[in-house]
GROMACS .gro file of N, CA, C and O in nm:
model
  420
    1MET      N    1   1.450  -2.242  -1.379
    1MET     CA    2   1.549  -2.326  -1.269
    1MET      C    3   1.441  -2.500  -1.308
    1MET      O    4   1.260  -2.396  -1.292
    2SER      N    5   1.500  -2.561  -1.312
    2SER     CA    6   1.408  -2.681  -1.343
    2SER      C    7   1.322  -2.748  -1.205
    2SER      O    8   1.284  -2.725  -1.118
    3ASP      N    9   1.207  -2.780  -1.211
    3ASP     CA   10   1.157  -2.862  -1.073
    3ASP      C   11   1.236  -2.961  -1.007
    3ASP      O   12   1.240  -2.955  -0.873
    4SER      N   13   1.337  -3.044  -1.083
    4SER     CA   14   1.359  -3.136  -1.021
    4SER      C   15   1.545  -3.056  -0.916
    4SER      O   16   1.579  -3.209  -0.898
    5LYS      N   17   1.587  -2.975  -0.960
    5LYS     CA   18   1.657  -2.893  -0.852
    5LYS      C   19   1.640  -2.843  -0.801
    5LYS      O   20   1.570  -2.725  -0.880
    6LYS      N   21   1.603  -2.857  -0.678
    6LYS     CA   22   1.582  -2.720  -0.544
    6LYS      C   23   1.728  -2.680  -0.473
    6LYS      O   24   1.772  -2.728  -0.451
    7THR      N   25   1.573  -2.585  -0.438
    7THR     CA   26   1.758  -2.509  -0.376
    7THR      C   27   1.744  -2.548  -0.233
    7THR      O   28   1.623  -2.486  -0.194
    8GLU      N   29   1.855  -2.592  -0.163
    8GLU     CA   30   1.826  -2.589  -0.045
    8GLU      C   31   1.894  -2.577   0.057
    8GLU      O   32   2.085  -2.429  -0.053
    9VAL      N   33   1.907  -2.494   0.104
    9VAL     CA   34   2.024  -2.403   0.241
    9VAL      C   35   2.087  -2.530   0.323
    9VAL      O   36   2.138  -2.610   0.399
   10ASN      N   37   2.232  -2.496   0.266
   10ASN     CA   38   2.357  -2.514   0.336
   10ASN      C   39   2.333  -2.507   0.516
   10ASN      O   40   2.292  -2.422   0.561
   11GLU      N   41   2.440  -2.644   0.652
   11GLU     CA   42   2.474  -2.596   0.638
   11GLU      C   43   2.500  -2.445   0.738
   11GLU      O   44   2.397  -2.358   0.869
   12ASP      N   45   2.576  -2.426   0.714
   12ASP     CA   46   2.667  -2.337   0.735
   12ASP      C   47   2.550  -2.197   0.709
   12ASP      O   48   2.550  -2.143   0.829
   13THR      N   49   2.465  -2.149   0.588
   13THR     CA   50   2.412  -2.054   0.635
   13THR      C   51   2.254  -2.094   0.720
   13THR      O   52   2.204  -1.966   0.736
   14LEU      N   53   2.241  -2.199   0.721
   14LEU     CA   54   2.167  -2.236   0.774
   14LEU      C   55   2.161  -2.201   0.968
   14LEU      O   56   2.088  -2.148   1.050
   15GLU      N   57   2.309  -2.199   1.027
   15GLU     CA   58   2.323  -2.165   1.146
   15GLU      C   59   2.394  -2.023   1.112
   15GLU      O   60   2.282  -1.876   1.202
   16LYS      N   61   2.409  -1.961   1.053
   16LYS     CA   62   2.393  -1.765   0.997
   16LYS      C   63   2.228  -1.701   1.053
   16LYS      O   64   2.222  -1.613   1.104
   17LEU      N   65   2.132  -1.828   1.008
   17LEU     CA   66   1.955  -1.759   1.019
   17LEU      C   67   1.883  -1.804   1.101
   17LEU      O   68   1.859  -1.681   1.181
   18LEU      N   69   1.980  -1.959   1.247
   18LEU     CA   70   1.975  -1.895   1.362
   18LEU      C   71   2.014  -1.818   1.440
   18LEU      O   72   1.931  -1.753   1.513
   19TYR      N   73   2.101  -1.768   1.402
   19TYR     CA   74   2.227  -1.722   1.544
   19TYR      C   75   2.134  -1.491   1.499
   19TYR      O   76   2.078  -1.512   1.572
   20LEU      N   77   2.078  -1.486   1.327
   20LEU     CA   78   1.962  -1.374   1.298
   20LEU      C   79   1.840  -1.370   1.372
   20LEU      O   80   1.807  -1.270   1.436
   21SER      N   81   1.863  -1.515   1.370
   21SER     CA   82   1.709  -1.535   1.441
   21SER      C   83   1.630  -1.527   1.605
   21SER      O   84   1.598  -1.542   1.645
   22ARG      N   85   1.753  -1.548   1.637
   22ARG     CA   86   1.797  -1.536   1.768
   22ARG      C   87   1.763  -1.668   1.839
   22ARG      O   88   1.724  -1.671   1.958
   23LEU      N   89   1.772  -1.764   1.747
   23LEU     CA   90   1.717  -1.919   1.788
   23LEU      C   91   1.850  -2.007   1.774
   23LEU      O   92   1.949  -1.966   1.795
   24SER      N   93   1.909  -2.095   1.901
   24SER     CA   94   1.946  -2.138   1.968
   24SER      C   95   1.967  -2.302   1.866
   24SER      O   96   1.809  -2.341   1.923
   25PRO      N   97   2.063  -2.388   1.873
   25PRO     CA   98   2.017  -2.454   1.759
   25PRO      C   99   1.959  -2.663   1.941
   25PRO      O  100   1.941  -2.734   1.850
   26GLU      N  101   1.955  -2.608   2.005
   26GLU     CA  102   1.935  -2.708   2.123
   26GLU      C  103   1.768  -2.593   2.135
   26GLU      O  104   1.657  -2.729   2.158
   27SER      N  105   1.682  -2.475   2.107
   27SER     CA  106   1.588  -2.490   2.172
   27SER      C  107   1.525  -2.521   1.994
   27SER      O  108   1.385  -2.479   1.978
   28THR      N  109   1.575  -2.635   1.938
   28THR     CA  110   1.459  -2.617   1.797
   28THR      C  111   1.521  -2.745   1.743
   28THR      O  112   1.595  -2.793   1.696
   29ASP      N  113   1.451  -2.849   1.655
   29ASP     CA  114   1.466  -2.957   1.552
   29ASP      C  115   1.529  -2.879   1.420
   29ASP      O  116   1.473  -2.825   1.350
   30MET      N  117   1.675  -2.950   1.361
   30MET     CA  118   1.760  -2.920   1.334
   30MET      C  119   1.668  -2.941   1.174
   30MET      O  120   1.682  -2.898   1.138
   31ALA      N  121   1.654  -3.085   1.211
   31ALA     CA  122   1.597  -3.167   1.064
   31ALA      C  123   1.446  -3.054   0.967
   31ALA      O  124   1.455  -3.043   0.894
   32THR      N  125   1.363  -3.084   1.153
   32THR     CA  126   1.263  -2.964   1.073
   32THR      C  127   1.256  -2.844   1.055
   32THR      O  128   1.181  -2.784   0.990
   33LEU      N  129   1.372  -2.755   1.100
   33LEU     CA  130   1.337  -2.659   1.130
   33LEU      C  131   1.438  -2.588   0.977
   33LEU      O  132   1.382  -2.478   0.861
   34LYS      N  133   1.543  -2.718   0.984
   34LYS     CA  134   1.580  -2.678   0.781
   34LYS      C  135   1.519  -2.745   0.660
   34LYS      O  136   1.502  -2.687   0.520
   35LYS      N  137   1.408  -2.849   0.691
   35LYS     CA  138   1.291  -2.884   0.594
   35LYS      C  139   1.210  -2.719   0.574
   35LYS      O  140   1.152  -2.698   0.495
   36GLN      N  141   1.139  -2.590   0.615
   36GLN     CA  142   1.083  -2.514   0.644
   36GLN      C  143   1.151  -2.420   0.564
   36GLN      O  144   1.075  -2.345   0.529
   37VAL      N  145   1.256  -2.443   0.650
   37VAL     CA  146   1.405  -2.301   0.558
   37VAL      C  147   1.340  -2.393   0.453
   37VAL      O  148   1.369  -2.257   0.307
   38ASP      N  149   1.408  -2.459   0.333
   38ASP     CA  150   1.450  -2.511   0.242
   38ASP      C  151   1.272  -2.466   0.153
   38ASP      O  152   1.269  -2.507   0.068
   39ASP      N  153   1.169  -2.557   0.257
   39ASP     CA  154   1.071  -2.500   0.128
   39ASP      C  155   1.053  -2.374   0.201
   39ASP      O  156   0.946  -2.293   0.038
   40ILE      N  157   1.059  -2.278   0.162
   40ILE     CA  158   1.089  -2.096   0.236
   40ILE      C  159   1.119  -2.075   0.104
   40ILE      O  160   1.055  -1.965   0.043
   41VAL      N  161   1.264  -2.108   0.062
   41VAL     CA  162   1.337  -2.113  -0.040
   41VAL      C  163   1.255  -2.159  -0.204
   41VAL      O  164   1.219  -2.092  -0.259
   42GLY      N  165   1.186  -2.235  -0.134
   42GLY     CA  166   1.173  -2.315  -0.227
   42GLY      C  167   1.023  -2.233  -0.317
   42GLY      O  168   0.981  -2.210  -0.431
   43TYR      N  169   0.948  -2.180  -0.276
   43TYR     CA  170   0.846  -2.143  -0.292
   43TYR      C  171   0.886  -1.962  -0.328
   43TYR      O  172   0.808  -1.955  -0.429
   44PHE      N  173   1.002  -1.914  -0.273
   44PHE     CA  174   1.089  -1.835  -0.396
   44PHE      C  175   1.200  -1.909  -0.556
   44PHE      O  176   1.140  -1.788  -0.608
   45ASP      N  177   1.148  -2.011  -0.560
   45ASP     CA  178   1.199  -2.082  -0.657
   45ASP      C  179   1.047  -1.990  -0.757
   45ASP      O  180   1.087  -2.069  -0.854
   46ILE      N  181   0.937  -2.104  -0.696
   46ILE     CA  182   0.831  -2.048  -0.788
   46ILE      C  183   0.843  -1.948  -0.802
   46ILE      O  184   0.762  -1.955  -0.923
   47LEU      N  185   0.838  -1.827  -0.682
   47LEU     CA  186   0.799  -1.697  -0.764
   47LEU      C  187   0.861  -1.646  -0.883
   47LEU      O  188   0.855  -1.549  -0.920
   48SER      N  189   0.989  -1.693  -0.873
   48SER     CA  190   1.140  -1.623  -0.905
   48SER      C  191   1.077  -1.673  -1.139
   48SER      O  192   1.126  -1.627  -1.190
   49LYS      N  193   1.003  -1.799  -1.087
   49LYS     CA  194   0.948  -1.811  -1.256
   49LYS      C  195   0.839  -1.721  -1.348
   49LYS      O  196   0.864  -1.679  -1.460
   50TYR      N  197   0.852  -1.601  -1.252
   50TYR     CA  198   0.674  -1.479  -1.309
   50TYR      C  199   0.790  -1.344  -1.385
   50TYR      O  200   0.841  -1.323  -1.349
   51ASP      N  201   0.721  -1.286  -1.469
   51ASP     CA  202   0.801  -1.248  -1.503
   51ASP      C  203   0.681  -1.087  -1.468
   51ASP      O  204   0.657  -1.105  -1.467
   52ASP      N  205   0.847  -1.026  -1.370
   52ASP     CA  206   0.831  -0.865  -1.238
   52ASP      C  207   0.859  -0.802  -1.379
   52ASP      O  208   0.881  -0.686  -1.302
   53SER      N  209   0.866  -0.781  -1.447
   53SER     CA  210   0.972  -0.627  -1.563
   53SER      C  211   0.819  -0.532  -1.563
   53SER      O  212   0.934  -0.458  -1.696
   54GLU      N  213   0.760  -0.587  -1.583
   54GLU     CA  214   0.581  -0.467  -1.635
   54GLU      C  215   0.618  -0.419  -1.523
   54GLU      O  216   0.684  -0.397  -1.371
   55ASN      N  217   0.568  -0.253  -1.546
   55ASN     CA  218   0.600  -0.134  -1.465
   55ASN      C  219   0.444  -0.184  -1.428
   55ASN      O  220   0.338  -0.158  -1.468
   56PRO      N  221   0.447  -0.208  -1.267
   56PRO     CA  222   0.342  -0.214  -1.180
   56PRO      C  223   0.224  -0.040  -1.212
   56PRO      O  224   0.079  -0.071  -1.204
   57TYR      N  225   0.239   0.066  -1.231
   57TYR     CA  226   0.213   0.211  -1.250
   57TYR      C  227   0.147   0.180  -1.390
   57TYR      O  228   0.005   0.265  -1.404
   58ASP      N  229   0.131   0.143  -1.459
   58ASP     CA  230   0.027   0.056  -1.611
   58ASP      C  231  -0.096  -0.010  -1.595
   58ASP      O  232  -0.189   0.016  -1.633
   59ALA      N  233  -0.084  -0.060  -1.410
   59ALA     CA  234  -0.210  -0.066  -1.395
   59ALA      C  235  -0.336   0.021  -1.368
   59ALA      O  236  -0.451   0.046  -1.393
   60TYR      N  237  -0.281   0.126  -1.383
   60TYR     CA  238  -0.336   0.275  -1.378
   60TYR      C  239  -0.383   0.391  -1.469
   60TYR      O  240  -0.333   0.372  -1.560
   61PRO      N  241  -0.467   0.409  -1.481
   61PRO     CA  242  -0.517   0.533  -1.625
   61PRO      C  243  -0.359   0.627  -1.620
   61PRO      O  244  -0.405   0.701  -1.433
   62THR      N  245  -0.364   0.667  -1.749
   62THR     CA  246  -0.308   0.805  -1.716
   62THR      C  247  -0.376   0.901  -1.766
   62THR      O  248  -0.440   0.918  -1.792
   63THR      N  249  -0.367   1.052  -1.681
   63THR     CA  250  -0.398   1.178  -1.763
   63THR      C  251  -0.302   1.239  -1.812
   63THR      O  252  -0.243   1.237  -1.858
   64LYS      N  253  -0.455   1.227  -1.930
   64LYS     CA  254  -0.328   1.326  -2.074
   64LYS      C  255  -0.295   1.469  -2.012
   64LYS      O  256  -0.498   1.540  -2.035
   65ALA      N  257  -0.266   1.534  -2.054
   65ALA     CA  258  -0.281   1.747  -2.060
   65ALA      C  259  -0.334   1.754  -2.141
   65ALA      O  260  -0.420   1.872  -2.036
   66ASP      N  261  -0.304   1.703  -2.212
   66ASP     CA  262  -0.429   1.761  -2.321
   66ASP      C  263  -0.562   1.755  -2.380
   66ASP      O  264  -0.659   1.847  -2.364
   67ALA      N  265  -0.616   1.668  -2.294
   67ALA     CA  266  -0.775   1.582  -2.247
   67ALA      C  267  -0.834   1.704  -2.057
   67ALA      O  268  -0.886   1.761  -2.050
   68LEU      N  269  -0.735   1.864  -2.020
   68LEU     CA  270  -0.791   1.848  -1.942
   68LEU      C  271  -0.892   2.042  -1.944
   68LEU      O  272  -0.829   2.030  -2.112
   69ARG      N  273  -0.881   2.079  -1.891
   69ARG     CA  274  -1.016   2.216  -1.897
   69ARG      C  275  -0.885   2.297  -1.898
   69ARG      O  276  -0.831   2.322  -1.900
   70GLU      N  277  -0.974   2.393  -1.953
   70GLU     CA  278  -0.933   2.529  -1.998
   70GLU      C  279  -0.835   2.630  -1.865
   70GLU      O  280  -0.955   2.612  -1.815
   71ASP      N  281  -0.743   2.665  -1.884
   71ASP     CA  282  -0.766   2.737  -1.776
   71ASP      C  283  -0.816   2.886  -1.770
   71ASP      O  284  -0.703   3.013  -1.826
   72GLU      N  285  -0.903   2.870  -1.742
   72GLU     CA  286  -1.006   3.009  -1.721
   72GLU      C  287  -1.001   3.085  -1.667
   72GLU      O  288  -1.109   2.991  -1.582
   73VAL      N  289  -1.118   3.220  -1.652
   73VAL     CA  290  -1.133   3.235  -1.504
   73VAL      C  291  -1.317   3.233  -1.522
   73VAL      O  292  -1.296   3.344  -1.683
   74VAL      N  293  -1.352   3.259  -1.488
   74VAL     CA  294  -1.494   3.207  -1.467
   74VAL      C  295  -1.567   3.312  -1.419
   74VAL      O  296  -1.515   3.307  -1.293
   75PRO      N  297  -1.694   3.332  -1.361
   75PRO     CA  298  -1.788   3.431  -1.286
   75PRO      C  299  -1.815   3.306  -1.126
   75PRO      O  300  -1.895   3.235  -1.190
   76GLY      N  301  -1.789   3.385  -1.027
   76GLY     CA  302  -1.806   3.329  -0.917
   76GLY      C  303  -1.964   3.221  -0.851
   76GLY      O  304  -2.012   3.391  -0.956
   77LEU      N  305  -1.992   3.194  -0.785
   77LEU     CA  306  -2.131   3.281  -0.771
   77LEU      C  307  -2.135   3.468  -0.674
   77LEU      O  308  -2.011   3.519  -0.680
   78GLU      N  309  -2.204   3.542  -0.695
   78GLU     CA  310  -2.241   3.629  -0.605
   78GLU      C  311  -2.265   3.594  -0.497
   78GLU      O  312  -2.359   3.511  -0.456
   79MET      N  313  -2.264   3.685  -0.390
   79MET     CA  314  -2.305   3.663  -0.263
   79MET      C  315  -2.467   3.717  -0.248
   79MET      O  316  -2.517   3.619  -0.143
   80HIS      N  317  -2.467   3.738  -0.320
   80HIS     CA  318  -2.694   3.740  -0.291
   80HIS      C  319  -2.781   3.651  -0.337
   80HIS      O  320  -2.817   3.592  -0.300
   81ASP      N  321  -2.650   3.577  -0.410
   81ASP     CA  322  -2.711   3.469  -0.532
   81ASP      C  323  -2.757   3.355  -0.401
   81ASP      O  324  -2.800   3.273  -0.369
   82VAL      N  325  -2.592   3.334  -0.296
   82VAL     CA  326  -2.516   3.194  -0.208
   82VAL      C  327  -2.645   3.287  -0.075
   82VAL      O  328  -2.768   3.156  -0.094
   83LYS      N  329  -2.654   3.390  -0.086
   83LYS     CA  330  -2.787   3.402   0.025
   83LYS      C  331  -2.951   3.345   0.009
   83LYS      O  332  -2.977   3.276   0.121
   84LYS      N  333  -2.963   3.379  -0.055
   84LYS     CA  334  -3.099   3.330  -0.154
   84LYS      C  335  -3.078   3.200  -0.195
   84LYS      O  336  -3.219   3.166  -0.107
   85ILE      N  337  -3.056   3.104  -0.205
   85ILE     CA  338  -2.962   3.022  -0.227
   85ILE      C  339  -3.044   2.902  -0.045
   85ILE      O  340  -3.039   2.817  -0.063
   86ASN      N  341  -2.921   2.935   0.062
   86ASN     CA  342  -2.943   2.949   0.181
   86ASN      C  343  -3.024   3.042   0.299
   86ASN      O  344  -2.951   3.138   0.367
   87GLU      N  345  -3.125   3.099   0.212
   87GLU     CA  346  -3.178   3.124   0.317
   87GLU      C  347  -3.201   3.153   0.425
   87GLU      O  348  -3.192   3.265   0.493
   88GLY      N  349  -3.264   3.026   0.506
   88GLY     CA  350  -3.282   3.028   0.669
   88GLY      C  351  -3.134   2.958   0.693
   88GLY      O  352  -3.149   2.931   0.832
   89HIS      N  353  -3.018   2.937   0.610
   89HIS     CA  354  -2.893   2.848   0.731
   89HIS      C  355  -2.775   2.990   0.763
   89HIS      O  356  -2.713   2.945   0.733
   90PHE      N  357  -2.789   3.164   0.664
   90PHE     CA  358  -2.696   3.260   0.662
   90PHE      C  359  -2.745   3.331   0.733
   90PHE      O  360  -2.794   3.438   0.772
   91LEU      N  361  -2.586   3.317   0.825
   91LEU     CA  362  -2.590   3.427   1.011
   91LEU      C  363  -2.540   3.520   0.990
   91LEU      O  364  -2.452   3.462   0.955
   92ASP      N  365  -2.555   3.607   0.969
   92ASP     CA  366  -2.398   3.695   1.027
   92ASP      C  367  -2.335   3.700   0.896
   92ASP      O  368  -2.176   3.685   0.940
   93GLY      N  369  -2.289   3.688   0.833
   93GLY     CA  370  -2.204   3.696   0.727
   93GLY      C  371  -2.178   3.484   0.689
   93GLY      O  372  -2.064   3.550   0.638
   94TYR      N  373  -2.244   3.441   0.845
   94TYR     CA  374  -2.187   3.271   0.749
   94TYR      C  375  -2.305   3.212   0.740
   94TYR      O  376  -2.373   3.224   0.795
   95PHE      N  377  -2.263   3.025   0.708
   95PHE     CA  378  -2.324   2.974   0.645
   95PHE      C  379  -2.343   2.893   0.853
   95PHE      O  380  -2.246   2.838   0.906
   96GLN      N  381  -2.569   2.927   0.825
   96GLN     CA  382  -2.503   2.859   1.013
   96GLN      C  383  -2.467   2.692   0.894
   96GLN      O  384  -2.582   2.599   0.895
   97VAL      N  385  -2.426   2.547   1.007
   97VAL     CA  386  -2.398   2.395   0.964
   97VAL      C  387  -2.452   2.392   1.122
   97VAL      O  388  -2.454   2.454   1.237
   98PRO      N  389  -2.475   2.228   1.104
   98PRO     CA  390  -2.481   2.171   1.217
   98PRO      C  391  -2.366   2.127   1.367
   98PRO      O  392  -2.291   2.102   1.290
   99LYS      N  393  -2.402   2.103   1.465
   99LYS     CA  394  -2.317   2.037   1.549
   99LYS      C  395  -2.291   1.943   1.519
   99LYS      O  396  -2.307   1.906   1.509
  100VAL      N  397  -2.124   1.975   1.521
  100VAL     CA  398  -2.045   1.837   1.488
  100VAL      C  399  -1.974   1.753   1.590
  100VAL      O  400  -1.974   1.657   1.657
  101LEU      N  401  -1.941   1.893   1.661
  101LEU     CA  402  -1.876   1.789   1.876
  101LEU      C  403  -1.978   1.784   1.944
  101LEU      O  404  -2.063   1.815   1.928
  102GLY      N  405  -1.971   1.710   2.010
  102GLY     CA  406  -2.026   1.660   2.132
  102GLY      C  407  -2.050   1.748   2.268
  102GLY      O  408  -1.969   1.846   2.202
  103GLU      N  409  -2.088   1.723   2.350
  103GLU     CA  410  -2.090   1.857   2.456
  103GLU      C  411  -1.968   1.764   2.504
  103GLU      O  412  -1.848   1.683   2.543
  104GLY      N  413  -1.907   1.930   2.554
  104GLY     CA  414  -1.750   1.915   2.635
  104GLY      C  415  -1.682   1.921   2.540
  104GLY      O  416  -1.541   1.952   2.601
  105ALA      N  417  -1.641   1.893   2.495
  105ALA     CA  418  -1.587   1.953   2.317
  105ALA      C  419  -1.489   2.039   2.342
  105ALA      O  420  -1.559   2.204   2.305
   0.00000   0.00000   0.00000
């Protein structure tokens, strides 16, 4: 669309916009409102000049399935090793952690 031809809203469309927005023609200056609506429509004319056909997900890296690790079972930590690492913080088979909730919770 060329810059010389600006899209404008006709009176019928303006009346429908007033109805949808619950404004009455008596409560607003029609000339000012028409200019504001025409300016808003003009912004859409500017935005329509830009190509939006590219995929928005192209901005994020993709993960290749072949780049993932092999799905094989490996041995985990043994309980006696865990107890040894956390010697002072292991009580009755549970890890002792600091209290995170305040009093009265």
